[in-house]
C-alpha cells in the first residue's frame, strides 16, 4: 500500500510537474551544469593543447601567489565594509523618511536610486572625471582653496577607500528602496502605539524598525554580499586594479585569466573560490540569525 | 481536457527548446560537406593553374583589430572572392577594437570557433603561437623574405619559423610639437626638413630640452613630456624610456631588468624627472591614450607615439578636429657604454592563420595570404596604411610619402621590445603595477624591478615548459 503512494501522488500531480519541467530543465542547463562544469574545469589546465587534469594545482597557485592573496584580501575588505555600511545607512535613511509625506519619500527614493539605474560603466567614467588629477573636480577644488593637486587614485589606501565609497553609492538606492517598502508595510497602529507610549525615534528604530525588517536585512545581506564579491566594472574602469594591485578584486583577476590569458582552468578556480566565499558568508549570517532567535 | 492541454503545452515548450538547440549546432559547427577539388591559384591576380588541390565552397572568418580603413579590407576581400568565384570562397569580416581582441579570441578558443584568419599586431599575438593557436606559415613568409625588412621578418619568427606575414608596421619613438619647441627657444634641436626623423642625445634631452621645456610650460597645465603607468599600455613605452636611459630588459630569453643596475638607475632617473617637474605629475594614473590625447591638444610638447598616432593626428588636423601644429617624429636617444646612438621600437601588423581545426578553412586562409602578397595593388594599400614592411613598396611610394625615406634609415636601429621571449604578452600585465609601486614610493626601483623580473620569468618559464611550438 505504502509502496504505491509515491506513484499515486505522481499520477495526481503530474500536470504540475510537467508545468515546472521546462523551468527545471532551464535551471539544469543554465545554472546547475555551468556550476558543475566550473568546478570540474578548475581542476584542469586549459591553456595549452587539450585539457590536462592538474588536481588542485590551480588552487595552489592562487594561495601561493601574492597578487591573488592581495585580491582575496581586497575582496573581503569590500564585502566587510560595503555590506554593513549599506545595511546600517539603508535602515537609517529608510527609517528617517518612510513615515514622511509620500512625495518627499518618492523624491528621496528617486535621488538614491538614480545611481542604480545609471550604467555602472557611465558611473565609473564620471568618477574618473571627478578624480582625475590633471583635470578633475577634486583637483579644481583643491587648487581653489590654495592646496596642491591631489591624486587620490595614486595611493593604495585612498584608492581602496574610493572604490568602497563608489560601491556604496551605487548600491545604497536599492537597499533604501527595499527597506522603505518593508517599513511601509509595518502596521501604523503599532508605530502610533509606541509614540503614545513615549518611544523616542531611537526606540522606534531599536524596538520596531530593526526587528521587523530582519527579513529585508537578510535579503540585502545575501544579495549585496554576492554583488560586492563580484566587483569588477569599477575596478576595471577606474583603477585597473592598481596602484600596485591595491584595488584588485577576485573578479578582476578572473576576467584577466579567462579573457586576457586564456587560462580558463585558473579562472574557474577563482570562480569556485568566490562561490565558496559567498556560501560561507551567507551560512555564517544564517547561523547568527538562528542563534539570535534561540 | 485541462490536463491534456497542460501536457501538450509542456511538451511543446520542451520540443521547441530542443529543436532550437539542434538547429544552432548544425548551422555553426558543421563544415561544408562539399569537398570538390580544383587546381590552386598560380599567380597573384589570376586563379591558379598549377598547384596543390584547393577545397571548394568554403566560408571563412577574418578577424582583425588593425587600425586600418575598413575599405582596404573590404576591397581586398571582394577582389579575392571575385577572383576565386569558381571556388565559392567567402570571407566574413569581423573588425573590432584592440581592447576586445583577447576576450574574443579566448571565448572563441573555448567554444572551438576560432576564425581562420587573424590580422593583428605580432606583439599581441605571439602567445597564441606558443599556445598552438597559430599555424606555421614559414613557406609563405619565405616567398617575400628578400623584400621584407630584416627587423620585420625576424620579429614575427620564433625559432626560425614564421607565424605571421607583415602587412604594415608602425615604428614608435617620440612625437613632438616643433612649434612649442621653437617657442621654448629650442630651434637648434628642430631639423629644417620636416620629414627627417629627429635625433637627439640623452644628454641633450636631459640637460637642454627638458629643462627648457619645463621653464616654458611653468605656471600652466602643460608639461614637457608624458609618462604613463596606469595600465599595460605602459609596457612598450616605459621599456623605451628605460632603454633610453641605459637599461637592459631582456637577455637569453628571460627578463633581467631586476638584476641590471643600469635599468634600476634608469627607473630611478625617470622618477627623479617626474619629481623635478619634467613630466606630468600623475604618472601612476595616466594612460597612454590620455597622454596621446593631451599631446594632440598641445598640453604636452613631447609624447611617446607610434607612426599610426602621427598619421591619425595629421588626419585630425586636416579635418579640423584639432588645431594644426608642426608635428615631428624623433627617435629614442640611447646612451650605452658612453656612446650616443638612437633606437625605435616597432609594432609589426600582419596576417596569421589560426589553427581552428578546419583544414579547408586553413587552406583558404593560407591561399588568401598568398594571393594578397602577390597582389601589388592590395598589398600596397595595406602597407601604406602606416610604414611598409617591404623595401620595394617603400621605394615605390616614397614620392607621395616623403617621410618613408627617413623612417627607412631607422630600420637598422630598431629594437625588439618583446625580447623575443616566450609568453611576452602575458608579462605585459606585470610591469605597470611595479612601476606604480616604484612611483608611489611603496617599493624602491630595485625592489619593483626585481618583483617584475621574478613574475615575468615565472610566466616565461611556464611558456618555455609548455609551449607547443618549442617542445
JSON list of C-alpha atoms in Angstrom, two decimals, chain A residues 128 132-135 151 153-154 238 240, chain B residues 221 223 225-234 238 280-295 299-300 432 436:
[
{"chain": "A", "resi": 128, "resn": "UNK", "atom": "CA", "xyz": [37.20, 59.10, -13.20]},
{"chain": "A", "resi": 132, "resn": "UNK", "atom": "CA", "xyz": [41.44, 62.95, -12.48]},
{"chain": "A", "resi": 133, "resn": "UNK", "atom": "CA", "xyz": [44.47, 64.65, -11.00]},
{"chain": "A", "resi": 134, "resn": "UNK", "atom": "CA", "xyz": [45.06, 66.80, -14.09]},
{"chain": "A", "resi": 135, "resn": "UNK", "atom": "CA", "xyz": [41.59, 67.97, -14.98]},
{"chain": "A", "resi": 151, "resn": "UNK", "atom": "CA", "xyz": [45.73, 62.38, -6.94]},
{"chain": "A", "resi": 153, "resn": "UNK", "atom": "CA", "xyz": [43.93, 57.21, -7.15]},
{"chain": "A", "resi": 154, "resn": "UNK", "atom": "CA", "xyz": [47.72, 57.22, -6.79]},
{"chain": "A", "resi": 238, "resn": "UNK", "atom": "CA", "xyz": [38.61, 53.32, -12.58]},
{"chain": "A", "resi": 240, "resn": "UNK", "atom": "CA", "xyz": [42.73, 48.80, -13.38]},
{"chain": "B", "resi": 221, "resn": "UNK", "atom": "CA", "xyz": [48.69, 73.00, -17.05]},
{"chain": "B", "resi": 223, "resn": "UNK", "atom": "CA", "xyz": [54.00, 69.61, -19.24]},
{"chain": "B", "resi": 225, "resn": "UNK", "atom": "CA", "xyz": [56.84, 65.04, -21.72]},
{"chain": "B", "resi": 226, "resn": "UNK", "atom": "CA", "xyz": [54.16, 62.46, -20.96]},
{"chain": "B", "resi": 227, "resn": "UNK", "atom": "CA", "xyz": [54.94, 59.39, -18.84]},
{"chain": "B", "resi": 228, "resn": "UNK", "atom": "CA", "xyz": [52.23, 56.88, -18.00]},
{"chain": "B", "resi": 229, "resn": "UNK", "atom": "CA", "xyz": [51.83, 53.70, -15.96]},
{"chain": "B", "resi": 230, "resn": "UNK", "atom": "CA", "xyz": [48.08, 53.28, -15.47]},
{"chain": "B", "resi": 231, "resn": "UNK", "atom": "CA", "xyz": [47.74, 50.09, -17.48]},
{"chain": "B", "resi": 232, "resn": "UNK", "atom": "CA", "xyz": [49.52, 47.72, -19.81]},
{"chain": "B", "resi": 233, "resn": "UNK", "atom": "CA", "xyz": [49.77, 50.43, -22.48]},
{"chain": "B", "resi": 234, "resn": "UNK", "atom": "CA", "xyz": [52.78, 51.42, -20.40]},
{"chain": "B", "resi": 238, "resn": "UNK", "atom": "CA", "xyz": [58.16, 52.55, -20.40]},
{"chain": "B", "resi": 280, "resn": "UNK", "atom": "CA", "xyz": [53.33, 65.05, -15.96]},
{"chain": "B", "resi": 281, "resn": "UNK", "atom": "CA", "xyz": [52.85, 64.54, -12.22]},
{"chain": "B", "resi": 282, "resn": "UNK", "atom": "CA", "xyz": [50.21, 61.80, -12.27]},
{"chain": "B", "resi": 283, "resn": "UNK", "atom": "CA", "xyz": [52.24, 59.03, -13.92]},
{"chain": "B", "resi": 284, "resn": "UNK", "atom": "CA", "xyz": [50.58, 56.29, -11.81]},
{"chain": "B", "resi": 285, "resn": "UNK", "atom": "CA", "xyz": [47.08, 57.03, -13.05]},
{"chain": "B", "resi": 286, "resn": "UNK", "atom": "CA", "xyz": [47.89, 58.23, -16.53]},
{"chain": "B", "resi": 287, "resn": "UNK", "atom": "CA", "xyz": [47.18, 56.02, -19.53]},
{"chain": "B", "resi": 288, "resn": "UNK", "atom": "CA", "xyz": [48.85, 56.14, -22.92]},
{"chain": "B", "resi": 289, "resn": "UNK", "atom": "CA", "xyz": [45.58, 57.18, -24.57]},
{"chain": "B", "resi": 290, "resn": "UNK", "atom": "CA", "xyz": [45.29, 60.16, -22.24]},
{"chain": "B", "resi": 291, "resn": "UNK", "atom": "CA", "xyz": [48.88, 61.24, -22.88]},
{"chain": "B", "resi": 292, "resn": "UNK", "atom": "CA", "xyz": [48.32, 60.89, -26.62]},
{"chain": "B", "resi": 293, "resn": "UNK", "atom": "CA", "xyz": [45.13, 62.95, -26.39]},
{"chain": "B", "resi": 294, "resn": "UNK", "atom": "CA", "xyz": [46.86, 65.67, -24.41]},
{"chain": "B", "resi": 295, "resn": "UNK", "atom": "CA", "xyz": [49.72, 65.82, -26.89]},
{"chain": "B", "resi": 299, "resn": "UNK", "atom": "CA", "xyz": [49.06, 70.13, -23.48]},
{"chain": "B", "resi": 300, "resn": "UNK", "atom": "CA", "xyz": [52.41, 68.37, -23.74]},
{"chain": "B", "resi": 432, "resn": "UNK", "atom": "CA", "xyz": [52.90, 48.62, -14.85]},
{"chain": "B", "resi": 436, "resn": "UNK", "atom": "CA", "xyz": [53.20, 52.23, -9.92]}
]
